[in-house]
Short mmCIF file of C-alpha atoms in Angstrom, two decimals:
data_model
loop_
_atom_site.label_atom_id
_atom_site.label_comp_id
_atom_site.label_asym_id
_atom_site.label_seq_id
_atom_site.Cartn_x
_atom_site.Cartn_y
_atom_site.Cartn_z
CA GLN O 16 -9.83 13.93 -5.08
CA THR O 17 -7.08 11.59 -4.88
CA ALA O 18 -4.85 13.20 -7.63
CA LYS O 19 -2.24 15.51 -6.34
CA ARG O 20 -2.22 19.19 -7.31
CA MET O 21 -0.06 22.34 -7.17
CA MET O 22 -0.91 25.53 -5.53
CA LEU O 23 1.03 28.82 -5.42
CA ILE O 24 1.70 30.04 -2.17
CA ASP O 25 3.54 33.31 -1.47
CA GLY O 26 5.44 32.54 -4.66
CA THR O 27 6.19 29.09 -3.95
CA MET O 28 4.73 26.07 -5.77
CA VAL O 29 3.70 23.44 -3.30
CA LYS O 30 2.29 19.88 -3.86
CA LEU O 31 -0.89 19.21 -1.94
CA SER O 32 -2.53 16.08 -1.57
CA SER O 33 -6.24 15.07 -0.59
CA CYS O 34 -5.49 15.49 3.05
CA CYS O 35 -5.26 19.13 2.21
CA THR O 36 -8.63 19.82 0.45
CA LEU O 37 -10.22 21.21 3.77
CA LEU O 38 -7.32 23.53 4.36
CA SER O 39 -7.63 24.76 0.73
CA ILE O 40 -11.00 25.63 1.43
CA ILE O 41 -10.13 27.53 4.51
CA LEU O 42 -7.52 29.43 2.34
CA VAL O 43 -10.03 30.37 -0.11
CA TRP O 44 -12.29 31.57 2.66
CA THR O 45 -9.67 33.70 4.32
CA ASP O 46 -8.64 35.39 1.14
CA LEU O 47 -12.20 36.25 0.53
CA ALA O 48 -12.61 37.60 3.76
CA ASP O 49 -9.65 39.57 3.60
CA LYS O 50 -11.29 41.41 0.65
CA VAL O 51 -14.58 42.20 2.36
CA HIS O 52 -13.38 42.70 5.84
CA GLY O 53 -13.58 46.63 5.68
CA PHE O 54 -16.75 46.66 4.27
CA GLY O 55 -19.04 49.16 6.45
CA LEU O 56 -16.03 49.62 8.84
CA ASP O 57 -14.10 52.94 9.83
CA SER O 58 -10.45 52.94 8.58
CA GLN O 59 -8.87 52.27 12.13
CA LYS O 60 -11.16 49.31 12.61
CA ALA O 61 -10.60 48.02 9.27
CA ARG O 62 -6.76 48.16 9.61
CA ALA O 63 -7.04 46.03 12.92
CA LYS O 64 -9.21 43.77 11.14
CA SER O 65 -6.86 43.44 8.19
CA VAL O 66 -3.97 42.53 10.92
CA THR O 67 -6.28 39.60 12.16
CA PHE O 68 -7.00 38.49 8.91
CA GLU O 69 -3.54 38.40 7.77
CA ASN O 70 -2.39 36.66 10.64
CA GLY O 71 -5.10 34.07 10.18
CA ARG O 72 -4.17 33.62 6.64
CA ARG O 73 -0.51 33.18 7.34
CA SER O 74 -1.44 30.52 9.94
CA VAL O 75 -3.46 28.68 7.44
CA LEU O 76 -0.63 28.85 4.87
CA SER O 77 1.81 27.32 7.38
CA LEU O 78 -0.62 24.36 8.05
CA LEU O 79 -1.04 23.78 4.16
CA VAL O 80 2.77 23.60 3.76
CA GLY O 81 3.16 21.56 6.93
CA ALA O 82 0.43 19.15 5.73
CA ALA O 83 1.98 18.60 2.33
CA LEU O 84 5.28 18.14 3.83
CA LEU O 85 3.94 15.46 6.22
CA THR O 86 2.03 13.64 3.37
CA ASN O 87 5.14 13.55 1.21
CA ALA O 88 7.11 11.99 4.38
CA ALA O 89 4.35 9.55 5.03
CA GLU O 90 4.55 8.19 1.13
CA GLU O 91 8.06 7.89 1.81
CA ALA O 92 8.04 6.11 4.93
CA LEU O 93 5.61 3.64 3.46
CA ALA O 94 7.94 2.83 0.37
CA PHE O 95 10.05 -0.20 0.51
CA GLU O 96 13.80 0.25 0.65
CA ASN O 97 14.53 -2.15 -2.04
CA ARG O 98 12.69 -0.32 -4.60
CA ILE O 99 14.70 0.27 -7.86
CA SER O 100 14.14 3.99 -7.96
CA ASN O 101 12.66 6.97 -5.95
CA LYS O 102 11.70 8.80 -9.26
CA TYR O 103 7.89 8.31 -8.36
CA ASP O 104 7.95 8.76 -4.71
CA ASP O 105 6.03 11.75 -5.22
CA ARG O 106 3.11 10.17 -7.00
CA PRO O 107 -0.21 9.07 -5.08
CA LYS O 108 0.11 5.38 -4.48
CA ARG O 109 -2.92 3.12 -4.65
CA ARG O 110 -1.66 0.49 -2.48
CA GLY O 111 -5.09 -0.46 -0.94
CA PRO O 112 -6.01 -2.24 2.18
CA VAL O 113 -4.42 -5.46 3.50
CA PRO O 114 -6.55 -8.39 2.70
CA LYS O 115 -8.53 -9.61 5.61
CA ASP O 116 -8.83 -13.30 4.83
CA LEU O 117 -5.04 -14.28 4.66
CA GLY O 118 -3.75 -17.38 5.89
CA VAL O 119 -4.93 -20.92 6.00
CA SER O 120 -8.56 -21.26 6.52
CA LYS O 121 -11.53 -23.49 5.78
CA GLN O 122 -12.67 -23.54 2.22
CA LEU O 123 -15.44 -24.89 0.28
CA THR O 124 -15.34 -26.70 -3.11
CA LEU O 125 -18.24 -26.42 -5.64
CA GLU O 126 -20.12 -29.20 -3.99
CA ASN O 127 -19.66 -27.54 -0.63
CA ASP O 128 -17.08 -30.06 0.75
CA GLU O 129 -14.63 -28.34 3.10
CA TYR O 130 -10.95 -28.37 2.87
CA LEU O 131 -8.17 -26.18 4.40
CA GLY O 132 -6.49 -23.96 1.84
CA LEU O 133 -5.37 -20.28 1.14
CA LYS O 134 -7.82 -17.63 -0.27
CA THR O 135 -9.61 -18.57 -3.36
CA CYS O 136 -9.26 -16.30 -6.60
CA GLY O 137 -12.80 -16.01 -7.82
CA PRO O 138 -12.72 -14.30 -11.18
CA ALA O 139 -9.55 -12.14 -10.64
CA PRO O 140 -7.16 -12.75 -13.81
CA ASN O 141 -4.21 -11.76 -11.61
CA CYS O 142 -4.63 -14.31 -8.90
CA PHE O 143 -3.23 -18.14 -8.58
CA SER O 144 -3.35 -20.48 -6.02
CA SER O 145 -1.96 -24.08 -5.67
CA THR O 146 -4.92 -24.84 -3.08
CA ILE O 147 -7.75 -24.37 -5.70
CA PRO O 148 -8.82 -27.63 -6.88
CA ALA O 149 -7.64 -27.98 -10.31
CA ASP O 150 -10.62 -29.66 -11.70
CA GLU O 151 -12.79 -26.77 -10.69
CA ASP O 152 -10.69 -23.73 -11.55
CA PRO O 153 -7.73 -24.70 -14.00
CA ASP O 154 -7.13 -21.14 -15.20
CA HIS O 155 -6.04 -20.03 -11.50
CA SER O 156 -4.48 -23.38 -10.13
CA ILE O 157 -0.83 -24.01 -9.92
CA PRO O 158 1.13 -26.67 -8.57
CA ALA O 159 2.58 -26.86 -5.25
CA TRP O 160 6.42 -26.47 -4.36
CA LYS O 161 7.75 -29.71 -3.12
CA TRP O 162 11.10 -29.19 -0.97
CA PRO O 163 13.93 -31.64 -1.04
CA GLU O 164 13.41 -35.00 0.81
CA THR O 165 16.66 -34.25 2.78
CA GLU O 166 14.94 -31.27 4.34
CA ASP O 167 12.44 -30.72 7.12
CA LYS O 168 9.71 -28.35 7.17
CA ARG O 169 11.84 -25.54 9.25
CA SER O 170 14.57 -25.77 7.12
CA ALA O 171 12.67 -25.62 3.86
CA PHE O 172 10.99 -22.53 4.91
CA ALA O 173 14.10 -21.08 6.15
CA GLU O 174 15.66 -21.58 2.57
CA LEU O 175 12.60 -20.16 0.86
CA LYS O 176 12.73 -17.06 2.92
CA GLN O 177 16.39 -16.51 1.80
CA VAL O 178 15.51 -17.20 -1.91
CA ILE O 179 12.51 -14.62 -1.66
CA GLU O 180 14.74 -12.00 0.08
CA SER O 181 17.24 -12.31 -2.75
CA TYR O 182 14.96 -11.77 -5.52
CA PRO O 183 16.00 -8.51 -7.35
CA PRO O 184 12.89 -6.12 -7.76
CA GLY O 185 11.86 -5.02 -11.07
CA GLN O 186 12.52 -8.04 -13.29
CA ASN O 187 10.55 -7.75 -16.65
CA GLY O 188 9.24 -4.26 -15.61
CA THR O 189 7.49 -5.50 -12.61
CA ASP O 190 7.51 -4.92 -8.60
CA GLY O 191 10.04 -1.99 -9.11
CA GLY O 192 8.32 -0.68 -6.10
CA GLY O 193 10.38 -3.32 -4.05
CA PHE O 194 8.80 -6.04 -1.56
CA GLN O 195 8.99 -6.76 2.09
CA VAL O 196 8.34 -9.87 4.02
CA GLN O 197 5.44 -9.05 6.45
CA LYS O 198 5.07 -12.44 8.32
CA TYR O 199 7.29 -15.48 8.93
CA ASP O 200 6.86 -18.44 10.88
CA GLU O 201 9.24 -21.34 10.45
CA ASN O 202 7.57 -23.51 12.86
CA LYS O 203 4.29 -23.54 11.29
CA GLY O 204 5.56 -23.03 7.89
CA TYR O 205 4.25 -19.51 6.79
CA VAL O 206 5.22 -16.58 4.77
CA TYR O 207 3.44 -13.50 3.61
CA VAL O 208 5.42 -11.15 1.12
CA VAL O 209 3.97 -8.07 -0.33
CA TYR O 210 5.25 -6.52 -3.71
CA GLU O 211 4.68 -3.28 -4.83
CA ALA O 212 4.37 -1.74 -8.37
CA LEU O 213 6.72 1.41 -9.03
CA LYS O 214 4.70 4.06 -10.52
CA ASN O 215 1.36 3.59 -8.97
CA GLY O 216 2.19 1.71 -6.01
CA TYR O 217 -0.21 -1.44 -6.47
CA HIS O 218 0.20 -4.32 -4.11
CA ASP O 219 0.65 -7.95 -4.96
CA ASP O 220 0.06 -10.20 -1.91
CA VAL O 221 1.77 -13.78 -1.77
CA GLU O 222 1.51 -16.42 0.73
CA PHE O 223 3.45 -19.59 0.98
CA ALA O 224 2.01 -21.92 3.54
CA PHE O 225 2.39 -25.67 4.73
CA ILE O 226 -0.96 -27.46 5.04
CA ASP O 227 -0.55 -30.97 6.24
CA SER O 228 -3.68 -32.19 4.74
CA ALA O 229 -2.81 -30.72 1.19
CA GLY O 230 0.24 -32.97 0.82
CA THR O 231 3.51 -33.83 2.92
CA ASP O 232 6.88 -32.12 1.94
CA SER O 233 5.13 -29.42 -0.07
CA VAL O 234 4.43 -25.57 0.33
CA GLN O 235 1.17 -24.44 -0.97
CA VAL O 236 1.17 -20.78 -2.70
#
């Protein structure tokens, strides 16, 4: 289960995540074992067994509490510092894996002609790209950004990075979880940024790249 849940441990309510599922099972087992350990034993052996099971149960409880604390700490460590609030830090995040096909690579048109571009969108309604042929996919195609003629590639990307980092998170109720520039290369002309939703932690991956064959003095998105 991915949803967090609450468990009462020695009078204290502790938040547990999926990483604690196995330990939760162990906890139930030790409680059951504690109840039946004296069956068929004399009182002295039963008391000895009781001490053994109690120590084991306490150890499991300590592991559960420690695992819960580590899980919460890990979630906070992954959160972006410029998020607009920490109100939802304890909520399970659905960040998902980092896409494996980021960057400029060979793409194919509908007629199987090769071109250099960024990842295509497919049917995804929340994806847009300037390297998609507009006549083939007008719903996802957007124009590239052309930098001023007075600038070169390095200065244009340096300015672009400054503009990205000055963006206030949470505009129009989106990306309240903040953002972070993951990769930046002003020589090649490339910026990769990840934006995060505040409540559920969904990630939006955004790339800016210079592709010489796609047009001079322009940044593809």
